[in-house]
Amino acid sequence: MERNGYRIIFLGPPGAGKGTQAEKLSRYLGIKKISTGDILREAVHNGTDLGKKAKEYMEKGELVPDDIMIGLIEEAIGSERNFILDGFPRTLKQAESLDDMLSRKNLYITHVLLMNVPDEEIITRISKRRICPKCQTVYNLVYNPPKNDEVCDRCGEKLVQRKDDSEEVVKNRLRVYKESTQPLVGFYEVRGLVKVIEGSGTPEEVFKRITEAL
Ligand code: AP5
């Protein structure tokens, strides 16, 4: 078993800041970030077979079926030995498949960062979120606005609101999180891998907590 390295999972409800912090940590550690939500949104945007299959689940705030997601993550990890997972695993079956996949390569998960943010704050954050449909950069009109009115700082594309960020769909995503994904906390806690990260405060304050926890 490879003892060193970083194979990190971000867990937490929608809007908890997983994507924001995973991006920062990826740059800080110089390792790949794999965000299943970003991969799926790009596939939907490009109208690929994967995108066509995933679209209706995503728009309702439901999970995309496990068999699709397990194949996708295996391909995304490829030969990487260090990585950050944002949005995977989300079900017990996905977590068990990830373990099998890693143990075949003599690898194991090193840290699970559980982002803790109250539901009311999540709803406020998500309602003001905008994303770049081209490069996937995430903004917030209140906490992290773009420099120019609703266009991407990086590529100049007009920012959009995610289809699954309507209040009704966000409530369903929170329900799905509590039902299907929260049980993973216990799955990783018995191995002593879980670090709870207080997700309130500025993104920089949250990031400091993460680097201290690691
Ligand atoms: P995914 O994209 O993974 O969505 P999610 O888990 O619901 O998480 P979010 O992207 O909504 O939030 P986040 O925690 O990354 O927060 P962010 O950093 O953006 O999945 C989308 C869909 O894809 C799923 O519903 C499902 O259908 C499908 N899917 C994906 N993976 C799957 C899987 N494994 N299995 C099955 N289906 C899957 O921050 C939120 C906002 O707050 C932003 O505007 C940000 O700028 C702002 N913000 C961040 N940090 C702070 C802070 N500290 N203070 C103030 N504002 C902040």
PDB file of C-alpha atoms and ligand atoms in Angstrom:
ATOM      1  CA  MET A   1       0.000   0.000   0.000  1.00  0.00           C
ATOM      2  CA  GLU A   2       1.262   3.478  -0.904  1.00  0.00           C
ATOM      3  CA  ARG A   3       1.468   5.346   2.420  1.00  0.00           C
ATOM      4  CA  ASN A   4       2.346   8.822   1.213  1.00  0.00           C
ATOM      5  CA  GLY A   5       0.573  11.199  -1.131  1.00  0.00           C
ATOM      6  CA  TYR A   6      -2.834  12.837  -1.121  1.00  0.00           C
ATOM      7  CA  ARG A   7      -6.069  11.184  -2.195  1.00  0.00           C
ATOM      8  CA  ILE A   8      -8.638  13.543  -0.784  1.00  0.00           C
ATOM      9  CA  ILE A   9     -12.448  13.463  -0.848  1.00  0.00           C
ATOM     10  CA  PHE A  10     -14.564  16.589  -0.297  1.00  0.00           C
ATOM     11  CA  LEU A  11     -17.913  15.694   1.273  1.00  0.00           C
ATOM     12  CA  GLY A  12     -20.717  18.084   2.143  1.00  0.00           C
ATOM     13  CA  PRO A  13     -24.087  19.432   1.067  1.00  0.00           C
ATOM     14  CA  PRO A  14     -24.694  21.383  -2.154  1.00  0.00           C
ATOM     15  CA  GLY A  15     -23.310  24.913  -1.957  1.00  0.00           C
ATOM     16  CA  ALA A  16     -21.012  24.116   0.990  1.00  0.00           C
ATOM     17  CA  GLY A  17     -17.985  25.386  -0.956  1.00  0.00           C
ATOM     18  CA  LYS A  18     -16.537  22.017  -2.027  1.00  0.00           C
ATOM     19  CA  GLY A  19     -15.775  23.180  -5.569  1.00  0.00           C
ATOM     20  CA  THR A  20     -14.319  26.513  -4.409  1.00  0.00           C
ATOM     21  CA  GLN A  21     -12.004  24.870  -1.867  1.00  0.00           C
ATOM     22  CA  ALA A  22     -11.093  21.886  -4.074  1.00  0.00           C
ATOM     23  CA  GLU A  23      -9.867  24.324  -6.734  1.00  0.00           C
ATOM     24  CA  LYS A  24      -7.697  26.225  -4.210  1.00  0.00           C
ATOM     25  CA  LEU A  25      -6.309  23.006  -2.742  1.00  0.00           C
ATOM     26  CA  SER A  26      -5.537  21.594  -6.176  1.00  0.00           C
ATOM     27  CA  ARG A  27      -3.383  24.660  -6.952  1.00  0.00           C
ATOM     28  CA  TYR A  28      -1.774  24.627  -3.479  1.00  0.00           C
ATOM     29  CA  LEU A  29      -0.809  20.936  -3.574  1.00  0.00           C
ATOM     30  CA  GLY A  30      -0.191  20.829  -7.334  1.00  0.00           C
ATOM     31  CA  ILE A  31      -2.434  17.797  -7.815  1.00  0.00           C
ATOM     32  CA  LYS A  32      -5.414  17.086 -10.062  1.00  0.00           C
ATOM     33  CA  LYS A  33      -8.937  18.029  -9.003  1.00  0.00           C
ATOM     34  CA  ILE A  34     -11.722  15.827 -10.325  1.00  0.00           C
ATOM     35  CA  SER A  35     -15.176  17.380 -10.062  1.00  0.00           C
ATOM     36  CA  THR A  36     -17.912  15.030 -11.267  1.00  0.00           C
ATOM     37  CA  GLY A  37     -20.418  17.921 -11.406  1.00  0.00           C
ATOM     38  CA  ASP A  38     -18.095  19.896 -13.737  1.00  0.00           C
ATOM     39  CA  ILE A  39     -17.497  16.844 -15.953  1.00  0.00           C
ATOM     40  CA  LEU A  40     -21.245  16.212 -16.227  1.00  0.00           C
ATOM     41  CA  ARG A  41     -22.098  19.884 -16.874  1.00  0.00           C
ATOM     42  CA  GLU A  42     -19.493  20.039 -19.647  1.00  0.00           C
ATOM     43  CA  ALA A  43     -20.949  16.868 -21.188  1.00  0.00           C
ATOM     44  CA  VAL A  44     -24.465  18.367 -21.072  1.00  0.00           C
ATOM     45  CA  HIS A  45     -23.153  21.627 -22.585  1.00  0.00           C
ATOM     46  CA  ASN A  46     -21.461  19.706 -25.427  1.00  0.00           C
ATOM     47  CA  GLY A  47     -24.463  17.399 -25.982  1.00  0.00           C
ATOM     48  CA  THR A  48     -22.401  14.180 -25.704  1.00  0.00           C
ATOM     49  CA  ASP A  49     -23.965  10.746 -24.990  1.00  0.00           C
ATOM     50  CA  LEU A  50     -22.995  11.114 -21.332  1.00  0.00           C
ATOM     51  CA  GLY A  51     -24.576  14.569 -21.241  1.00  0.00           C
ATOM     52  CA  LYS A  52     -27.806  13.295 -22.793  1.00  0.00           C
ATOM     53  CA  LYS A  53     -28.029  10.528 -20.173  1.00  0.00           C
ATOM     54  CA  ALA A  54     -27.206  12.811 -17.217  1.00  0.00           C
ATOM     55  CA  LYS A  55     -29.246  15.913 -18.102  1.00  0.00           C
ATOM     56  CA  GLU A  56     -32.675  14.940 -16.778  1.00  0.00           C
ATOM     57  CA  TYR A  57     -31.322  13.629 -13.455  1.00  0.00           C
ATOM     58  CA  MET A  58     -29.268  16.779 -12.896  1.00  0.00           C
ATOM     59  CA  GLU A  59     -32.082  19.188 -13.711  1.00  0.00           C
ATOM     60  CA  LYS A  60     -34.292  17.509 -11.099  1.00  0.00           C
ATOM     61  CA  GLY A  61     -31.506  17.407  -8.519  1.00  0.00           C
ATOM     62  CA  GLU A  62     -31.441  13.601  -8.553  1.00  0.00           C
ATOM     63  CA  LEU A  63     -28.287  11.496  -8.641  1.00  0.00           C
ATOM     64  CA  VAL A  64     -27.002  10.171 -11.964  1.00  0.00           C
ATOM     65  CA  PRO A  65     -27.036   6.309 -11.800  1.00  0.00           C
ATOM     66  CA  ASP A  66     -24.070   4.645 -10.066  1.00  0.00           C
ATOM     67  CA  ASP A  67     -22.933   2.551 -13.054  1.00  0.00           C
ATOM     68  CA  ILE A  68     -22.473   5.710 -15.178  1.00  0.00           C
ATOM     69  CA  MET A  69     -20.638   7.540 -12.381  1.00  0.00           C
ATOM     70  CA  ILE A  70     -18.309   4.646 -11.508  1.00  0.00           C
ATOM     71  CA  GLY A  71     -17.163   4.293 -15.143  1.00  0.00           C
ATOM     72  CA  LEU A  72     -16.693   8.045 -15.366  1.00  0.00           C
ATOM     73  CA  ILE A  73     -14.529   8.329 -12.246  1.00  0.00           C
ATOM     74  CA  GLU A  74     -12.342   5.363 -13.233  1.00  0.00           C
ATOM     75  CA  GLU A  75     -11.578   7.096 -16.513  1.00  0.00           C
ATOM     76  CA  ALA A  76     -11.014  10.493 -14.837  1.00  0.00           C
ATOM     77  CA  ILE A  77      -8.573   9.100 -12.250  1.00  0.00           C
ATOM     78  CA  GLY A  78      -6.720   7.129 -14.917  1.00  0.00           C
ATOM     79  CA  SER A  79      -3.113   6.728 -13.823  1.00  0.00           C
ATOM     80  CA  GLU A  80      -3.116   9.599 -11.269  1.00  0.00           C
ATOM     81  CA  ARG A  81      -1.797   8.559  -7.848  1.00  0.00           C
ATOM     82  CA  ASN A  82      -2.634  11.874  -6.125  1.00  0.00           C
ATOM     83  CA  PHE A  83      -5.945  13.649  -6.598  1.00  0.00           C
ATOM     84  CA  ILE A  84      -8.832  15.557  -5.045  1.00  0.00           C
ATOM     85  CA  LEU A  85     -12.388  14.309  -5.563  1.00  0.00           C
ATOM     86  CA  ASP A  86     -15.192  16.884  -5.506  1.00  0.00           C
ATOM     87  CA  GLY A  87     -18.676  15.344  -5.785  1.00  0.00           C
ATOM     88  CA  PHE A  88     -17.648  11.681  -5.711  1.00  0.00           C
ATOM     89  CA  PRO A  89     -18.469   9.326  -4.024  1.00  0.00           C
ATOM     90  CA  ARG A  90     -22.113  10.161  -3.293  1.00  0.00           C
ATOM     91  CA  THR A  91     -23.554   6.736  -2.498  1.00  0.00           C
ATOM     92  CA  LEU A  92     -22.318   3.725  -0.557  1.00  0.00           C
ATOM     93  CA  LYS A  93     -22.011   1.768  -3.809  1.00  0.00           C
ATOM     94  CA  GLN A  94     -19.791   4.500  -5.304  1.00  0.00           C
ATOM     95  CA  ALA A  95     -17.615   4.536  -2.143  1.00  0.00           C
ATOM     96  CA  GLU A  96     -17.175   0.743  -2.221  1.00  0.00           C
ATOM     97  CA  SER A  97     -16.333   0.776  -5.936  1.00  0.00           C
ATOM     98  CA  LEU A  98     -13.781   3.544  -5.333  1.00  0.00           C
ATOM     99  CA  ASP A  99     -12.128   1.415  -2.623  1.00  0.00           C
ATOM    100  CA  ASP A 100     -11.956  -1.578  -5.005  1.00  0.00           C
ATOM    101  CA  MET A 101     -10.565   0.562  -7.802  1.00  0.00           C
ATOM    102  CA  LEU A 102      -7.856   2.049  -5.556  1.00  0.00           C
ATOM    103  CA  SER A 103      -6.889  -1.202  -3.852  1.00  0.00           C
ATOM    104  CA  ARG A 104      -6.205  -2.736  -7.286  1.00  0.00           C
ATOM    105  CA  LYS A 105      -3.534   0.008  -7.598  1.00  0.00           C
ATOM    106  CA  ASN A 106      -2.305  -0.414  -3.997  1.00  0.00           C
ATOM    107  CA  LEU A 107      -3.756   2.972  -3.089  1.00  0.00           C
ATOM    108  CA  TYR A 108      -6.226   4.180  -0.467  1.00  0.00           C
ATOM    109  CA  ILE A 109      -8.064   7.394   0.483  1.00  0.00           C
ATOM    110  CA  THR A 110      -5.925   9.580   2.775  1.00  0.00           C
ATOM    111  CA  HIS A 111      -8.379  12.320   3.914  1.00  0.00           C
ATOM    112  CA  VAL A 112     -12.109  13.035   3.860  1.00  0.00           C
ATOM    113  CA  LEU A 113     -12.900  16.741   4.359  1.00  0.00           C
ATOM    114  CA  LEU A 114     -16.481  17.234   5.518  1.00  0.00           C
ATOM    115  CA  MET A 115     -17.666  20.784   4.832  1.00  0.00           C
ATOM    116  CA  ASN A 116     -20.137  21.965   7.452  1.00  0.00           C
ATOM    117  CA  VAL A 117     -22.471  24.887   6.505  1.00  0.00           C
ATOM    118  CA  PRO A 118     -25.996  25.603   7.849  1.00  0.00           C
ATOM    119  CA  ASP A 119     -28.913  25.057   5.403  1.00  0.00           C
ATOM    120  CA  GLU A 120     -29.975  28.771   5.455  1.00  0.00           C
ATOM    121  CA  GLU A 121     -26.497  29.885   4.365  1.00  0.00           C
ATOM    122  CA  ILE A 122     -26.502  27.262   1.594  1.00  0.00           C
ATOM    123  CA  ILE A 123     -29.725  28.609   0.099  1.00  0.00           C
ATOM    124  CA  THR A 124     -28.363  32.209   0.124  1.00  0.00           C
ATOM    125  CA  ARG A 125     -25.034  31.182  -1.430  1.00  0.00           C
ATOM    126  CA  ILE A 126     -26.615  29.089  -4.180  1.00  0.00           C
ATOM    127  CA  SER A 127     -29.208  31.681  -5.186  1.00  0.00           C
ATOM    128  CA  LYS A 128     -26.363  34.145  -5.908  1.00  0.00           C
ATOM    129  CA  ARG A 129     -24.037  31.651  -7.625  1.00  0.00           C
ATOM    130  CA  ARG A 130     -23.141  32.192 -11.282  1.00  0.00           C
ATOM    131  CA  ILE A 131     -20.849  29.997 -13.358  1.00  0.00           C
ATOM    132  CA  CYS A 132     -18.944  30.343 -16.602  1.00  0.00           C
ATOM    133  CA  PRO A 133     -20.431  27.805 -19.041  1.00  0.00           C
ATOM    134  CA  LYS A 134     -17.104  27.662 -20.913  1.00  0.00           C
ATOM    135  CA  CYS A 135     -14.348  27.298 -18.259  1.00  0.00           C
ATOM    136  CA  GLN A 136     -16.596  26.401 -15.256  1.00  0.00           C
ATOM    137  CA  THR A 137     -15.201  29.159 -12.993  1.00  0.00           C
ATOM    138  CA  VAL A 138     -17.583  29.709 -10.067  1.00  0.00           C
ATOM    139  CA  TYR A 139     -18.609  33.187  -8.867  1.00  0.00           C
ATOM    140  CA  ASN A 140     -21.001  34.583  -6.313  1.00  0.00           C
ATOM    141  CA  LEU A 141     -22.714  37.912  -7.005  1.00  0.00           C
ATOM    142  CA  VAL A 142     -22.411  38.853  -3.319  1.00  0.00           C
ATOM    143  CA  TYR A 143     -19.322  37.112  -1.913  1.00  0.00           C
ATOM    144  CA  ASN A 144     -17.092  36.664  -4.958  1.00  0.00           C
ATOM    145  CA  PRO A 145     -18.380  38.815  -7.850  1.00  0.00           C
ATOM    146  CA  PRO A 146     -16.749  38.975 -11.305  1.00  0.00           C
ATOM    147  CA  LYS A 147     -14.806  42.179 -12.060  1.00  0.00           C
ATOM    148  CA  ASN A 148     -17.134  43.127 -14.943  1.00  0.00           C
ATOM    149  CA  ASP A 149     -20.880  42.798 -14.847  1.00  0.00           C
ATOM    150  CA  GLU A 150     -21.691  39.049 -15.060  1.00  0.00           C
ATOM    151  CA  VAL A 151     -18.906  38.085 -17.484  1.00  0.00           C
ATOM    152  CA  CYS A 152     -16.119  35.614 -16.701  1.00  0.00           C
ATOM    153  CA  ASP A 153     -12.822  37.208 -15.541  1.00  0.00           C
ATOM    154  CA  ARG A 154     -10.870  34.378 -17.176  1.00  0.00           C
ATOM    155  CA  CYS A 155     -12.456  33.978 -20.608  1.00  0.00           C
ATOM    156  CA  GLY A 156     -14.975  36.817 -21.030  1.00  0.00           C
ATOM    157  CA  GLU A 157     -17.950  34.446 -21.498  1.00  0.00           C
ATOM    158  CA  LYS A 158     -21.366  35.577 -20.199  1.00  0.00           C
ATOM    159  CA  LEU A 159     -22.024  33.976 -16.811  1.00  0.00           C
ATOM    160  CA  VAL A 160     -25.111  31.811 -16.291  1.00  0.00           C
ATOM    161  CA  GLN A 161     -27.115  30.426 -13.397  1.00  0.00           C
ATOM    162  CA  ARG A 162     -27.064  26.619 -13.106  1.00  0.00           C
ATOM    163  CA  LYS A 163     -30.425  25.046 -14.039  1.00  0.00           C
ATOM    164  CA  ASP A 164     -30.352  23.038 -10.798  1.00  0.00           C
ATOM    165  CA  ASP A 165     -29.889  26.182  -8.666  1.00  0.00           C
ATOM    166  CA  SER A 166     -33.613  27.071  -8.506  1.00  0.00           C
ATOM    167  CA  GLU A 167     -34.967  27.054  -4.948  1.00  0.00           C
ATOM    168  CA  GLU A 168     -37.180  24.007  -5.549  1.00  0.00           C
ATOM    169  CA  VAL A 169     -34.338  21.901  -7.043  1.00  0.00           C
ATOM    170  CA  VAL A 170     -31.895  22.986  -4.315  1.00  0.00           C
ATOM    171  CA  LYS A 171     -34.343  21.717  -1.674  1.00  0.00           C
ATOM    172  CA  ASN A 172     -34.448  18.367  -3.482  1.00  0.00           C
ATOM    173  CA  ARG A 173     -30.631  18.269  -3.716  1.00  0.00           C
ATOM    174  CA  LEU A 174     -30.406  18.844   0.043  1.00  0.00           C
ATOM    175  CA  ARG A 175     -32.890  15.994   0.629  1.00  0.00           C
ATOM    176  CA  VAL A 176     -30.926  13.668  -1.692  1.00  0.00           C
ATOM    177  CA  TYR A 177     -27.686  14.634   0.095  1.00  0.00           C
ATOM    178  CA  LYS A 178     -29.134  13.777   3.509  1.00  0.00           C
ATOM    179  CA  GLU A 179     -30.598  10.493   2.295  1.00  0.00           C
ATOM    180  CA  SER A 180     -27.865   9.097   0.013  1.00  0.00           C
ATOM    181  CA  THR A 181     -24.575  10.880   0.733  1.00  0.00           C
ATOM    182  CA  GLN A 182     -24.542  11.758   4.450  1.00  0.00           C
ATOM    183  CA  PRO A 183     -24.294   8.030   5.405  1.00  0.00           C
ATOM    184  CA  LEU A 184     -20.797   8.081   3.860  1.00  0.00           C
ATOM    185  CA  VAL A 185     -19.585  10.117   6.855  1.00  0.00           C
ATOM    186  CA  GLY A 186     -19.965   7.001   9.049  1.00  0.00           C
ATOM    187  CA  PHE A 187     -18.374   4.811   6.347  1.00  0.00           C
ATOM    188  CA  TYR A 188     -15.153   6.894   6.467  1.00  0.00           C
ATOM    189  CA  GLU A 189     -15.338   7.858  10.172  1.00  0.00           C
ATOM    190  CA  VAL A 190     -14.687   4.273  11.313  1.00  0.00           C
ATOM    191  CA  ARG A 191     -11.343   4.505   9.499  1.00  0.00           C
ATOM    192  CA  GLY A 192     -10.498   7.804  11.221  1.00  0.00           C
ATOM    193  CA  LEU A 193     -10.322   9.682   7.901  1.00  0.00           C
ATOM    194  CA  VAL A 194     -12.930  12.411   8.460  1.00  0.00           C
ATOM    195  CA  LYS A 195     -11.955  16.008   9.315  1.00  0.00           C
ATOM    196  CA  VAL A 196     -14.876  18.356   9.855  1.00  0.00           C
ATOM    197  CA  ILE A 197     -14.210  21.770   8.298  1.00  0.00           C
ATOM    198  CA  GLU A 198     -16.307  24.721   9.440  1.00  0.00           C
ATOM    199  CA  GLY A 199     -17.412  26.166   6.076  1.00  0.00           C
ATOM    200  CA  SER A 200     -18.653  29.600   7.232  1.00  0.00           C
ATOM    201  CA  GLY A 201     -16.404  32.668   6.911  1.00  0.00           C
ATOM    202  CA  THR A 202     -14.491  33.902   3.878  1.00  0.00           C
ATOM    203  CA  PRO A 203     -13.119  31.356   1.368  1.00  0.00           C
ATOM    204  CA  GLU A 204      -9.596  32.271   2.609  1.00  0.00           C
ATOM    205  CA  GLU A 205     -10.524  31.577   6.247  1.00  0.00           C
ATOM    206  CA  VAL A 206     -12.040  28.237   5.249  1.00  0.00           C
ATOM    207  CA  PHE A 207      -8.947  27.358   3.201  1.00  0.00           C
ATOM    208  CA  LYS A 208      -6.683  28.066   6.189  1.00  0.00           C
ATOM    209  CA  ARG A 209      -8.743  25.596   8.257  1.00  0.00           C
ATOM    210  CA  ILE A 210      -8.268  22.999   5.521  1.00  0.00           C
ATOM    211  CA  THR A 211      -4.490  23.357   5.291  1.00  0.00           C
ATOM    212  CA  GLU A 212      -4.272  23.169   9.106  1.00  0.00           C
ATOM    213  CA  ALA A 213      -6.428  20.023   9.116  1.00  0.00           C
ATOM    214  CA  LEU A 214      -4.197  18.357   6.524  1.00  0.00           C
TER     215      LEU A 214
HETATM  216  P1  AP5 B   1     -22.252  19.040  -8.109  1.00  0.00           P
HETATM  217  O1  AP5 B   1     -21.810  20.002  -9.113  1.00  0.00           O
HETATM  218  O2  AP5 B   1     -21.263  18.163  -7.441  1.00  0.00           O
HETATM  219  O3  AP5 B   1     -23.160  19.838  -7.046  1.00  0.00           O
HETATM  220  P2  AP5 B   1     -23.227  19.818  -5.439  1.00  0.00           P
HETATM  221  O4  AP5 B   1     -22.575  18.731  -4.709  1.00  0.00           O
HETATM  222  O5  AP5 B   1     -24.690  19.961  -5.206  1.00  0.00           O
HETATM  223  O6  AP5 B   1     -22.354  20.983  -5.043  1.00  0.00           O
HETATM  224  P3  AP5 B   1     -22.370  22.423  -5.582  1.00  0.00           P
HETATM  225  O7  AP5 B   1     -21.562  22.476  -6.860  1.00  0.00           O
HETATM  226  O8  AP5 B   1     -23.778  22.952  -5.644  1.00  0.00           O
HETATM  227  O9  AP5 B   1     -21.694  23.236  -4.431  1.00  0.00           O
HETATM  228  P4  AP5 B   1     -20.209  23.310  -3.861  1.00  0.00           P
HETATM  229  O10 AP5 B   1     -20.176  22.656  -2.524  1.00  0.00           O
HETATM  230  O11 AP5 B   1     -19.199  22.860  -4.868  1.00  0.00           O
HETATM  231  O12 AP5 B   1     -20.138  24.870  -3.622  1.00  0.00           O
HETATM  232  P5  AP5 B   1     -19.404  26.042  -4.449  1.00  0.00           P
HETATM  233  O13 AP5 B   1     -17.932  26.002  -4.190  1.00  0.00           O
HETATM  234  O14 AP5 B   1     -19.866  26.081  -5.880  1.00  0.00           O
HETATM  235  O15 AP5 B   1     -23.375  18.048  -8.736  1.00  0.00           O
HETATM  236  C1  AP5 B   1     -24.420  18.526  -9.544  1.00  0.00           C
HETATM  237  C2  AP5 B   1     -25.300  17.353  -9.993  1.00  0.00           C
HETATM  238  O16 AP5 B   1     -24.515  16.436 -10.779  1.00  0.00           O
HETATM  239  C3  AP5 B   1     -25.888  16.487  -8.860  1.00  0.00           C
HETATM  240  O17 AP5 B   1     -27.082  17.016  -8.355  1.00  0.00           O
HETATM  241  C4  AP5 B   1     -26.104  15.149  -9.614  1.00  0.00           C
HETATM  242  O18 AP5 B   1     -27.258  15.184 -10.431  1.00  0.00           O
HETATM  243  C5  AP5 B   1     -24.879  15.079 -10.521  1.00  0.00           C
HETATM  244  N1  AP5 B   1     -23.737  14.380  -9.889  1.00  0.00           N
HETATM  245  C6  AP5 B   1     -22.500  14.903  -9.623  1.00  0.00           C
HETATM  246  N2  AP5 B   1     -21.709  13.980  -9.052  1.00  0.00           N
HETATM  247  C7  AP5 B   1     -22.455  12.851  -8.934  1.00  0.00           C
HETATM  248  C8  AP5 B   1     -22.202  11.558  -8.398  1.00  0.00           C
HETATM  249  N3  AP5 B   1     -21.022  11.237  -7.848  1.00  0.00           N
HETATM  250  N4  AP5 B   1     -23.212  10.646  -8.440  1.00  0.00           N
HETATM  251  C9  AP5 B   1     -24.407  10.933  -8.987  1.00  0.00           C
HETATM  252  N5  AP5 B   1     -24.718  12.140  -9.512  1.00  0.00           N
HETATM  253  C10 AP5 B   1     -23.743  13.099  -9.489  1.00  0.00           C
HETATM  254  O19 AP5 B   1     -20.005  27.309  -3.653  1.00  0.00           O
HETATM  255  C11 AP5 B   1     -21.371  27.647  -3.752  1.00  0.00           C
HETATM  256  C12 AP5 B   1     -21.522  29.186  -3.888  1.00  0.00           C
HETATM  257  O20 AP5 B   1     -21.075  29.812  -2.677  1.00  0.00           O
HETATM  258  C13 AP5 B   1     -20.667  29.809  -5.006  1.00  0.00           C
HETATM  259  O21 AP5 B   1     -21.336  30.913  -5.550  1.00  0.00           O
HETATM  260  C14 AP5 B   1     -19.379  30.266  -4.296  1.00  0.00           C
HETATM  261  O22 AP5 B   1     -18.769  31.373  -4.945  1.00  0.00           O
HETATM  262  C15 AP5 B   1     -19.936  30.650  -2.917  1.00  0.00           C
HETATM  263  N6  AP5 B   1     -18.983  30.413  -1.823  1.00  0.00           N
HETATM  264  C16 AP5 B   1     -18.072  29.414  -1.698  1.00  0.00           C
HETATM  265  N7  AP5 B   1     -17.411  29.509  -0.535  1.00  0.00           N
HETATM  266  C17 AP5 B   1     -17.933  30.592   0.117  1.00  0.00           C
HETATM  267  C18 AP5 B   1     -17.674  31.214   1.386  1.00  0.00           C
HETATM  268  N8  AP5 B   1     -16.735  30.735   2.226  1.00  0.00           N
HETATM  269  N9  AP5 B   1     -18.418  32.307   1.721  1.00  0.00           N
HETATM  270  C19 AP5 B   1     -19.385  32.796   0.880  1.00  0.00           C
HETATM  271  N10 AP5 B   1     -19.660  32.253  -0.335  1.00  0.00           N
HETATM  272  C20 AP5 B   1     -18.944  31.160  -0.703  1.00  0.00           C
END
